[in-house]
Amino acid sequence: MSVFRSTRFDDNSTLAEIRDDPDTGTRKLQRGSDPKAVAAVQNALYDLHWAQRFPQENHYPSRLRFVDGDFGPVTAASALALKTRYNIRFPPDDPRGILDGFVGPRTLDRIDRQISHRDDMRVVIISKAGALQDADAPVRLFDEGEEPPPLTPWLGTGPYLYWWTNWDDPTGTVTGLIVAGAADDVFEVHGPILQTWWQAQGAGGPFGPATSDVEPDGSGGFRSTFVNGSISVDPSATVTVKLGPVAYQPPGDDAVFA
């Protein structure tokens, strides 16, 4: 019998039955499933930024609204978004199989792996925040039950984006983030560099996860590197981005932040 990586799912017999099912399609979370099992998965989907918007709402839902123990249409849509991103189809051996909104063993395994890594990295991020605070950087971590300031999460960035920081703005506007990289490391990204990276869908976009803090570039500006490129800002606040070996220019006026 296998075990969960994340302690979030321990002692839940419904999820254990799904985990141990050989993908028969009979064990899955769906409408009417055990509320405790559903709530545990909803919490994980929320923390991994897979929660979908409710109808007639144009903002990311609050945790209280999304995590209700009811496997309804929005939860199904959230599961479908994750499964579409990772091509989790049924039956598993059919490349043209269906994509649905259920949470079966392979979907649960994907959530389990990602949320376990997210929770482990939270400790590292808190340590990073402490080091920045010791260096007099205006960083504030948001409490577990506290809604962070508005910054639309990009779907699929969950394995990399974990915690929130508050740089220079006492009103609570997010102008900086502490993010986990591709490995077990964390970096801070802020200002125009963050804006440019975030507009390109953050770690889930073409640049991929961060591989450095925002650092001086030696010519009066600042620079951050990412798995697939770099973003720099010069003293005039003009942003230059490079994606792989080819220079990449954001569309319109998005390349310049006054």
Tab-separated table of C-alpha atoms in Angstrom:
chain	number	residue	atom	x	y	z
A	1	MET	CA	0.000	0.000	0.000
A	2	SER	CA	1.352	3.411	-0.936
A	3	VAL	CA	1.335	6.466	1.311
A	4	PHE	CA	0.656	10.129	0.718
A	5	ARG	CA	3.583	12.516	0.466
A	6	SER	CA	1.538	15.293	2.045
A	7	THR	CA	0.322	15.051	5.625
A	8	ARG	CA	-2.772	16.984	4.524
A	9	PHE	CA	-4.353	13.775	3.265
A	10	ASP	CA	-3.411	11.467	6.158
A	11	ASP	CA	-6.172	9.555	7.940
A	12	ASN	CA	-8.699	10.132	5.172
A	13	SER	CA	-10.038	6.764	4.104
A	14	THR	CA	-11.845	8.126	1.041
A	15	LEU	CA	-8.672	9.641	-0.387
A	16	ALA	CA	-6.675	6.524	0.529
A	17	GLU	CA	-9.113	4.381	-1.462
A	18	ILE	CA	-8.733	6.674	-4.465
A	19	ARG	CA	-4.941	6.687	-4.121
A	20	ASP	CA	-4.768	2.883	-4.075
A	21	ASP	CA	-7.195	2.317	-6.947
A	22	PRO	CA	-5.478	0.936	-10.095
A	23	ASP	CA	-7.228	3.587	-12.194
A	24	THR	CA	-10.426	1.649	-12.782
A	25	GLY	CA	-12.468	4.832	-12.920
A	26	THR	CA	-14.647	3.722	-10.019
A	27	ARG	CA	-12.790	5.497	-7.204
A	28	LYS	CA	-12.832	9.274	-7.562
A	29	LEU	CA	-14.017	12.514	-6.018
A	30	GLN	CA	-17.196	13.749	-7.655
A	31	ARG	CA	-20.534	15.309	-6.769
A	32	GLY	CA	-21.721	13.815	-3.473
A	33	SER	CA	-18.281	12.621	-2.299
A	34	ASP	CA	-17.248	12.754	1.359
A	35	PRO	CA	-17.114	16.461	2.363
A	36	LYS	CA	-13.899	16.074	4.390
A	37	ALA	CA	-12.099	14.487	1.460
A	38	VAL	CA	-13.435	17.129	-0.910
A	39	ALA	CA	-12.419	19.973	1.412
A	40	ALA	CA	-8.877	18.590	1.735
A	41	VAL	CA	-8.481	18.518	-2.043
A	42	GLN	CA	-10.152	21.919	-2.430
A	43	ASN	CA	-7.667	23.431	0.022
A	44	ALA	CA	-4.778	21.959	-1.954
A	45	LEU	CA	-6.171	23.164	-5.290
A	46	TYR	CA	-6.615	26.616	-3.778
A	47	ASP	CA	-3.066	26.780	-2.445
A	48	LEU	CA	-1.732	25.606	-5.810
A	49	HIS	CA	-3.731	28.364	-7.550
A	50	TRP	CA	-5.954	26.029	-9.561
A	51	ALA	CA	-9.206	27.410	-8.137
A	52	GLN	CA	-11.439	28.661	-10.935
A	53	ARG	CA	-13.667	31.716	-10.781
A	54	PHE	CA	-17.318	31.467	-9.887
A	55	PRO	CA	-19.860	32.461	-12.559
A	56	GLN	CA	-20.392	36.224	-12.859
A	57	GLU	CA	-17.268	36.896	-10.771
A	58	ASN	CA	-14.106	38.335	-12.296
A	59	HIS	CA	-11.744	37.741	-9.391
A	60	TYR	CA	-9.947	34.809	-7.790
A	61	PRO	CA	-12.314	33.322	-5.182
A	62	SER	CA	-11.668	33.571	-1.471
A	63	ARG	CA	-10.693	30.397	0.363
A	64	LEU	CA	-13.916	30.546	2.378
A	65	ARG	CA	-15.959	30.614	-0.835
A	66	PHE	CA	-14.017	27.900	-2.650
A	67	VAL	CA	-13.409	25.395	0.165
A	68	ASP	CA	-16.895	24.265	1.148
A	69	GLY	CA	-16.688	20.460	1.037
A	70	ASP	CA	-19.076	20.313	-1.918
A	71	PHE	CA	-17.713	18.916	-5.179
A	72	GLY	CA	-19.666	21.335	-7.338
A	73	PRO	CA	-19.119	22.788	-10.824
A	74	VAL	CA	-16.325	25.175	-9.795
A	75	THR	CA	-14.362	22.406	-8.073
A	76	ALA	CA	-14.857	20.187	-11.123
A	77	ALA	CA	-13.681	23.023	-13.382
A	78	SER	CA	-10.594	23.463	-11.193
A	79	ALA	CA	-9.765	19.759	-11.420
A	80	LEU	CA	-10.318	19.894	-15.176
A	81	ALA	CA	-7.921	22.842	-15.507
A	82	LEU	CA	-5.178	20.881	-13.734
A	83	LYS	CA	-5.878	17.719	-15.743
A	84	THR	CA	-5.828	19.648	-18.997
A	85	ARG	CA	-2.487	21.223	-18.085
A	86	TYR	CA	-0.934	17.805	-17.382
A	87	ASN	CA	-2.932	15.822	-19.955
A	88	ILE	CA	-4.464	13.446	-17.401
A	89	ARG	CA	-6.959	11.502	-19.508
A	90	PHE	CA	-9.175	8.464	-18.979
A	91	PRO	CA	-8.591	5.725	-19.754
A	92	PRO	CA	-4.908	6.286	-18.973
A	93	ASP	CA	-3.571	4.267	-21.901
A	94	ASP	CA	-5.634	6.154	-24.492
A	95	PRO	CA	-3.968	9.355	-25.785
A	96	ARG	CA	-7.384	10.408	-27.060
A	97	GLY	CA	-9.147	9.615	-23.806
A	98	ILE	CA	-11.467	12.098	-22.157
A	99	LEU	CA	-10.501	15.010	-19.937
A	100	ASP	CA	-13.018	15.281	-17.108
A	101	GLY	CA	-13.490	17.130	-13.834
A	102	PHE	CA	-13.214	14.126	-11.501
A	103	VAL	CA	-10.303	13.581	-9.095
A	104	GLY	CA	-9.090	10.020	-9.581
A	105	PRO	CA	-5.814	8.360	-8.531
A	106	ARG	CA	-3.512	10.048	-11.062
A	107	THR	CA	-5.013	13.483	-10.460
A	108	LEU	CA	-4.788	12.999	-6.701
A	109	ASP	CA	-1.165	11.881	-7.065
A	110	ARG	CA	-0.339	15.040	-9.029
A	111	ILE	CA	-1.985	17.229	-6.387
A	112	ASP	CA	-0.281	15.283	-3.582
A	113	ARG	CA	3.195	15.706	-5.086
A	114	GLN	CA	2.765	19.401	-5.765
A	115	ILE	CA	1.179	20.351	-2.451
A	116	SER	CA	3.785	18.375	-0.505
A	117	HIS	CA	6.556	20.319	-2.224
A	118	ARG	CA	4.679	23.581	-1.700
A	119	ASP	CA	4.314	22.962	2.030
A	120	ASP	CA	7.968	21.940	2.411
A	121	MET	CA	9.092	25.085	0.601
A	122	ARG	CA	6.936	27.287	2.815
A	123	VAL	CA	9.462	26.800	5.609
A	124	VAL	CA	12.297	27.887	3.308
A	125	ILE	CA	10.331	30.932	2.160
A	126	ILE	CA	9.660	32.040	5.730
A	127	SER	CA	13.404	31.770	6.402
A	128	LYS	CA	14.119	33.860	3.290
A	129	ALA	CA	11.620	36.481	4.412
A	130	GLY	CA	13.324	36.651	7.795
A	131	ALA	CA	16.703	37.244	6.166
A	132	LEU	CA	15.238	40.032	4.028
A	133	GLN	CA	13.613	41.620	7.062
A	134	ASP	CA	16.927	41.470	8.921
A	135	ALA	CA	18.415	43.404	5.990
A	136	ASP	CA	15.687	46.057	6.447
A	137	ALA	CA	13.719	45.058	3.347
A	138	PRO	CA	10.001	45.966	3.760
A	139	VAL	CA	8.733	42.392	3.616
A	140	ARG	CA	5.565	41.168	5.270
A	141	LEU	CA	4.281	37.612	5.204
A	142	PHE	CA	0.526	37.224	5.080
A	143	ASP	CA	-1.029	34.981	7.706
A	144	GLU	CA	-2.561	31.633	6.750
A	145	GLY	CA	-6.153	32.827	6.992
A	146	GLU	CA	-5.511	36.280	5.587
A	147	GLU	CA	-6.464	37.194	2.054
A	148	PRO	CA	-3.439	38.611	0.206
A	149	PRO	CA	-3.727	41.886	-1.707
A	150	PRO	CA	-5.082	41.614	-5.253
A	151	LEU	CA	-2.707	39.941	-7.684
A	152	THR	CA	-4.359	37.486	-10.032
A	153	PRO	CA	-2.585	34.118	-9.741
A	154	TRP	CA	-1.755	32.459	-13.027
A	155	LEU	CA	-3.043	28.931	-13.301
A	156	GLY	CA	-0.304	26.375	-13.227
A	157	THR	CA	2.148	28.414	-11.184
A	158	GLY	CA	1.214	26.662	-7.970
A	159	PRO	CA	4.329	24.518	-7.662
A	160	TYR	CA	6.476	27.648	-7.763
A	161	LEU	CA	4.579	30.538	-6.208
A	162	TYR	CA	4.019	30.215	-2.501
A	163	TRP	CA	4.149	33.309	-0.408
A	164	TRP	CA	3.532	36.988	-0.543
A	165	THR	CA	5.772	39.914	0.305
A	166	ASN	CA	5.018	43.574	0.678
A	167	TRP	CA	7.708	45.883	-0.690
A	168	ASP	CA	7.481	49.627	-0.334
A	169	ASP	CA	3.720	50.159	-0.354
A	170	PRO	CA	2.079	50.498	3.081
A	171	THR	CA	-1.388	50.202	1.509
A	172	GLY	CA	-0.820	46.489	0.945
A	173	THR	CA	-0.366	46.443	-2.815
A	174	VAL	CA	1.781	43.475	-3.795
A	175	THR	CA	4.912	44.787	-5.478
A	176	GLY	CA	7.173	41.881	-4.611
A	177	LEU	CA	7.024	38.130	-4.192
A	178	ILE	CA	9.155	35.419	-2.687
A	179	VAL	CA	8.942	32.499	-5.088
A	180	ALA	CA	10.314	28.984	-5.106
A	181	GLY	CA	12.604	28.088	-7.977
A	182	ALA	CA	12.734	24.912	-10.000
A	183	ALA	CA	14.709	23.161	-7.248
A	184	ASP	CA	14.619	23.533	-3.459
A	185	ASP	CA	15.582	27.199	-3.515
A	186	VAL	CA	13.706	30.494	-3.210
A	187	PHE	CA	14.150	33.965	-4.685
A	188	GLU	CA	12.645	37.416	-4.327
A	189	VAL	CA	11.300	39.206	-7.385
A	190	HIS	CA	9.898	42.734	-7.197
A	191	GLY	CA	9.165	45.970	-9.031
A	192	PRO	CA	9.043	46.201	-12.845
A	193	ILE	CA	10.817	42.850	-13.141
A	194	LEU	CA	8.006	41.163	-11.220
A	195	GLN	CA	5.367	42.980	-13.280
A	196	THR	CA	6.932	41.835	-16.549
A	197	TRP	CA	7.406	38.236	-15.390
A	198	TRP	CA	3.878	38.102	-13.960
A	199	GLN	CA	2.325	39.480	-17.153
A	200	ALA	CA	4.073	36.611	-18.950
A	201	GLN	CA	2.281	34.141	-16.615
A	202	GLY	CA	5.064	33.836	-14.066
A	203	ALA	CA	6.634	30.428	-13.528
A	204	GLY	CA	3.957	28.855	-15.710
A	205	GLY	CA	4.864	31.059	-18.682
A	206	PRO	CA	7.738	31.125	-21.175
A	207	PHE	CA	10.356	32.345	-18.690
A	208	GLY	CA	9.734	29.541	-16.219
A	209	PRO	CA	10.718	29.701	-12.526
A	210	ALA	CA	13.147	32.269	-11.137
A	211	THR	CA	16.813	31.333	-10.738
A	212	SER	CA	18.031	34.482	-8.955
A	213	ASP	CA	16.958	37.364	-6.758
A	214	VAL	CA	16.596	40.832	-8.237
A	215	GLU	CA	20.247	41.924	-8.214
A	216	PRO	CA	22.271	44.967	-9.380
A	217	ASP	CA	23.396	44.532	-12.987
A	218	GLY	CA	26.589	46.592	-12.655
A	219	SER	CA	25.327	49.521	-14.717
A	220	GLY	CA	22.902	51.164	-12.336
A	221	GLY	CA	19.990	48.858	-13.109
A	222	PHE	CA	18.715	45.536	-11.837
A	223	ARG	CA	18.328	42.054	-13.285
A	224	SER	CA	16.740	38.687	-12.518
A	225	THR	CA	17.353	35.402	-14.278
A	226	PHE	CA	14.850	32.642	-14.973
A	227	VAL	CA	15.053	29.096	-16.285
A	228	ASN	CA	14.418	30.282	-19.838
A	229	GLY	CA	15.637	33.861	-19.905
A	230	SER	CA	16.245	37.083	-18.012
A	231	ILE	CA	14.533	40.398	-17.260
A	232	SER	CA	16.409	43.610	-16.512
A	233	VAL	CA	15.428	47.207	-15.782
A	234	ASP	CA	17.746	50.175	-16.404
A	235	PRO	CA	17.930	53.456	-14.406
A	236	SER	CA	15.262	55.001	-16.673
A	237	ALA	CA	12.846	52.165	-15.729
A	238	THR	CA	12.955	50.633	-19.213
A	239	VAL	CA	12.574	46.875	-19.070
A	240	THR	CA	14.536	44.550	-21.350
A	241	VAL	CA	13.688	40.883	-21.517
A	242	LYS	CA	15.459	37.952	-23.126
A	243	LEU	CA	13.836	34.613	-23.699
A	244	GLY	CA	16.469	31.956	-24.280
A	245	PRO	CA	19.010	33.154	-26.854
A	246	VAL	CA	16.456	35.467	-28.522
A	247	ALA	CA	15.488	38.925	-27.257
A	248	TYR	CA	11.788	39.023	-26.366
A	249	GLN	CA	9.797	42.263	-26.339
A	250	PRO	CA	6.470	42.397	-24.485
A	251	PRO	CA	3.586	43.692	-26.595
A	252	GLY	CA	2.504	47.322	-26.615
A	253	ASP	CA	3.732	49.587	-23.859
A	254	ASP	CA	4.166	46.765	-21.369
A	255	ALA	CA	7.945	46.924	-21.767
A	256	VAL	CA	8.225	50.291	-19.998
A	257	PHE	CA	7.207	51.024	-16.422
A	258	ALA	CA	7.576	54.639	-15.333
